[in-house]
Short mmCIF file of C-alpha atoms in Angstrom, two decimals:
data_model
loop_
_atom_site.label_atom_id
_atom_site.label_comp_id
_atom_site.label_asym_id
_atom_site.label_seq_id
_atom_site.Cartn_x
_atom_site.Cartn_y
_atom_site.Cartn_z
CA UNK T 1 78.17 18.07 288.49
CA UNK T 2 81.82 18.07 287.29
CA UNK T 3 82.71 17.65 283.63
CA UNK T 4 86.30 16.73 282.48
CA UNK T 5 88.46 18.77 280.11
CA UNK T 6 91.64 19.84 279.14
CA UNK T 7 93.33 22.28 281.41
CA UNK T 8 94.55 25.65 280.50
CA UNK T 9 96.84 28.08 282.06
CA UNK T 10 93.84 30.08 283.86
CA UNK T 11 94.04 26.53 285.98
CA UNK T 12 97.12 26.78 287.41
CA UNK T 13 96.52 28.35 290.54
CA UNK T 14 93.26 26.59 291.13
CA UNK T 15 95.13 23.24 290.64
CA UNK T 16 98.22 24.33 292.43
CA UNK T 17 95.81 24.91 295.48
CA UNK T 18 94.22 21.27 294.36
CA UNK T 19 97.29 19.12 294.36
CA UNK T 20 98.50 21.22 297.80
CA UNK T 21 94.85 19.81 299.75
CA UNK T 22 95.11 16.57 297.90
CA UNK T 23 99.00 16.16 298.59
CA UNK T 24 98.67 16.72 302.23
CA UNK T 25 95.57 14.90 302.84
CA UNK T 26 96.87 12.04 301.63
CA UNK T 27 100.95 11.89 302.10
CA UNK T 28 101.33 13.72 305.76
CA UNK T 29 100.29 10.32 307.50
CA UNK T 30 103.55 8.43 305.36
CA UNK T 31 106.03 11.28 305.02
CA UNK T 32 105.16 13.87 307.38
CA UNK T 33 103.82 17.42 306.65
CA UNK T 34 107.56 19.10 305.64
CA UNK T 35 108.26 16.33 303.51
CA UNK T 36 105.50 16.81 302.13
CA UNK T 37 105.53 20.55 301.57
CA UNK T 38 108.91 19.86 300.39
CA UNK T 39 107.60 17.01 297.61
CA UNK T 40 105.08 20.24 296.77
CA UNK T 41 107.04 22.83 295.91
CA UNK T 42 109.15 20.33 293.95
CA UNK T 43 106.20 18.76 292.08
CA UNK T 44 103.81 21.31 291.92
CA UNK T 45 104.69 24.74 291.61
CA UNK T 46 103.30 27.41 289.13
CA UNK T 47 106.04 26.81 286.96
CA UNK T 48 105.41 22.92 286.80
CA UNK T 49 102.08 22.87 286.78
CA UNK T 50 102.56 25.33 283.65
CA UNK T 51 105.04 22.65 281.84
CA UNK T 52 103.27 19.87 282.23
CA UNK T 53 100.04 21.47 280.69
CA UNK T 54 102.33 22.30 277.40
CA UNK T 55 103.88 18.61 277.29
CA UNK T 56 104.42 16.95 273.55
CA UNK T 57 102.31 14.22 274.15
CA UNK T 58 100.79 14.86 277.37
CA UNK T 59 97.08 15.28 278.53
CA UNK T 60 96.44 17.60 281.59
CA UNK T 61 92.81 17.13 282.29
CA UNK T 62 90.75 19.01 284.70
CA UNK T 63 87.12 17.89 286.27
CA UNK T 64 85.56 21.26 287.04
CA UNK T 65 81.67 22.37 288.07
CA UNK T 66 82.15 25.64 286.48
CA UNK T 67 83.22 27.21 289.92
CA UNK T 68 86.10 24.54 291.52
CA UNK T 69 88.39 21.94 289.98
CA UNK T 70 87.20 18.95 292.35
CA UNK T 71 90.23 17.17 290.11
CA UNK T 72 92.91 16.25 288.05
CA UNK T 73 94.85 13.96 286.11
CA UNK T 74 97.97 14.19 283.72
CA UNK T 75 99.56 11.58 281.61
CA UNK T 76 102.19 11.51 279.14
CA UNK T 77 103.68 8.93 276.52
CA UNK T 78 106.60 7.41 278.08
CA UNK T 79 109.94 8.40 276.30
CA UNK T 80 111.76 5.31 277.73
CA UNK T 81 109.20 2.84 277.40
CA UNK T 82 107.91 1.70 273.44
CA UNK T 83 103.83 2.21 273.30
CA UNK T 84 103.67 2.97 277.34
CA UNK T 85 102.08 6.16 278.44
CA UNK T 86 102.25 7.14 282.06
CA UNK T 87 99.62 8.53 284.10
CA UNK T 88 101.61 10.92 286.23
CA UNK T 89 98.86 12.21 288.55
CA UNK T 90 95.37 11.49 289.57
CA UNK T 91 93.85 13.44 292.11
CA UNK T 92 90.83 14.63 293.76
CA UNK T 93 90.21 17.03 295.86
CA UNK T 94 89.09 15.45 299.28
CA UNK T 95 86.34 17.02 299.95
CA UNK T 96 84.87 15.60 296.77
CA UNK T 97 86.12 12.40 296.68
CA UNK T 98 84.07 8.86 296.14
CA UNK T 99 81.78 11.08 294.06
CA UNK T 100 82.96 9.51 290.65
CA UNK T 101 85.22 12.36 289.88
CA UNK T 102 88.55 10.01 289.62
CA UNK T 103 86.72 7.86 287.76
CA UNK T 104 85.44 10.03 285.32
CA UNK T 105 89.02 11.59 284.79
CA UNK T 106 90.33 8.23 284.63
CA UNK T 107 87.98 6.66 281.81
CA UNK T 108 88.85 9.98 279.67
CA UNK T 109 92.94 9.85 280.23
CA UNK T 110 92.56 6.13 279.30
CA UNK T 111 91.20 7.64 275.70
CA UNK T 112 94.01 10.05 274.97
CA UNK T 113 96.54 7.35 274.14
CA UNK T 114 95.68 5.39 270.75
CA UNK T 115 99.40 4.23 269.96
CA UNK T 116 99.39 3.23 273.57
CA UNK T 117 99.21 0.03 274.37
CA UNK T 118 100.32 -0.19 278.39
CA UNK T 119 99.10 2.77 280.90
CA UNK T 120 101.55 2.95 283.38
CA UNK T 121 101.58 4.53 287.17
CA UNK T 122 103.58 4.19 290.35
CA UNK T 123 101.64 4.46 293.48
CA UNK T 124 102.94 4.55 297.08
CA UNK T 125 102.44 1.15 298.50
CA UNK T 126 100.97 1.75 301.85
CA UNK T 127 98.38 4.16 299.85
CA UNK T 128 95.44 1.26 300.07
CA UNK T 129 93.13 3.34 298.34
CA UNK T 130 94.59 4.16 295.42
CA UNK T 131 95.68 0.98 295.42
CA UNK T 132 92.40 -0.48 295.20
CA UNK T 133 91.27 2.29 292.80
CA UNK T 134 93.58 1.01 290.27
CA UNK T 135 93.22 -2.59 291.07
CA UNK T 136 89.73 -2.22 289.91
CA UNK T 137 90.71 -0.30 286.65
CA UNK T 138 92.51 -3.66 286.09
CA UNK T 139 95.73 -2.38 287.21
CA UNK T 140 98.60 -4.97 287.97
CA UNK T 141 101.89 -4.57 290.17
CA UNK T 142 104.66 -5.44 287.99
CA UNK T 143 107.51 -3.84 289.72
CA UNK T 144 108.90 -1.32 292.68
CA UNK T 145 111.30 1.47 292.13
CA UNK T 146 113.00 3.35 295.80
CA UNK T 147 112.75 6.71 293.29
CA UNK T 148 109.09 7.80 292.70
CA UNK T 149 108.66 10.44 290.90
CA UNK T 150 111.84 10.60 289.58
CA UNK T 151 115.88 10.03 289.88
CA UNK T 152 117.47 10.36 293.66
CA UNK T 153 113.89 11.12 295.13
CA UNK T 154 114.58 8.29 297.52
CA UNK T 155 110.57 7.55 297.61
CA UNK T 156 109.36 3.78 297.22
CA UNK T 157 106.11 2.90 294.90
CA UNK T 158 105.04 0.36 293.35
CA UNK T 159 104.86 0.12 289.89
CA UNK T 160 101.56 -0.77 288.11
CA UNK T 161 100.25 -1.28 284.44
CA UNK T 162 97.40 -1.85 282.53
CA UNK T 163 96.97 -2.94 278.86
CA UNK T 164 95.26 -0.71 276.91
CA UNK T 165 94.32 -3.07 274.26
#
């Protein structure tokens, strides 16, 4: 059984290994393994994975049995967007996935916001299962950026919301 909480620096390698599984499992098939080992060491390296567990405003959660994270989610308050925090990440690792572990993450993340009033996520658009993840956590398309992730990445995604209150 996997219980969410809030990660720590003794997680970092475990969810650097995480988000490298989860990451290639589910991108190679769009981008291609380099790209995606590119988008990696980019997104998730020691150093990020360190920064993002220290961001004002941010949750980094963890669902872990006590021997493996199975997975993890991050969010932050948007600092462009009034009452709008941003779920950043959600993933599980695949051998433990449609176990209720991304659910369980999600329904806790969804908690860490109070002055939040949208929860916000882009999602890449052939990615049917997350798709339909979020779509049944009353998620919404209300746009598409060409830069996921951030400026210049040049990566499509839909953009989804869902009202917190």
């Amino acid at each position: 059984m996997f219980f969410v909480r809030t990660a720590t620096d003794r997680d970092v390698e475990p969810l650097r290994a995480l988000l490298t599984q989860s990451f290639h499992a589910t991108y190679d098939r769009f981008y291609g393994p380099a790209k995606v080992a590119e988008l990696i060491a980019a997104w998730h390296s020691t150093a990020e994975i360190k920064r993002r567990i220290h961001v004002k405003g941010g949750e980094y959660l963890v669902a872990d049995d006590g021997k493996r994270i199975g997975g993890m989610a991050f969010a932050a308050m948007s600092e462009k967007l009034t009452k709008t925090a941003v779920l950043h990440q959600l993933y599980v690792h695949p051998d433990h996935q449609r176990q209720g572990i991304g659910r369980d993450l999600f329904a806790e993340i969804e908690t860490c916001f109070p002055d939040a009033e949208i929860l916000r996520l882009e999602v890449e658009p052939q990615n049917a299962g997350a798709i339909a993840f979020y779509e049944a956590h009353d998620f919404v398309e209300v746009d598409r950026t060409k830069n996921c992730g951030g400026p210049d990445s040049g990566i499509e995604a839909l953009v989804m919301e869902k009202p917190l209150r």
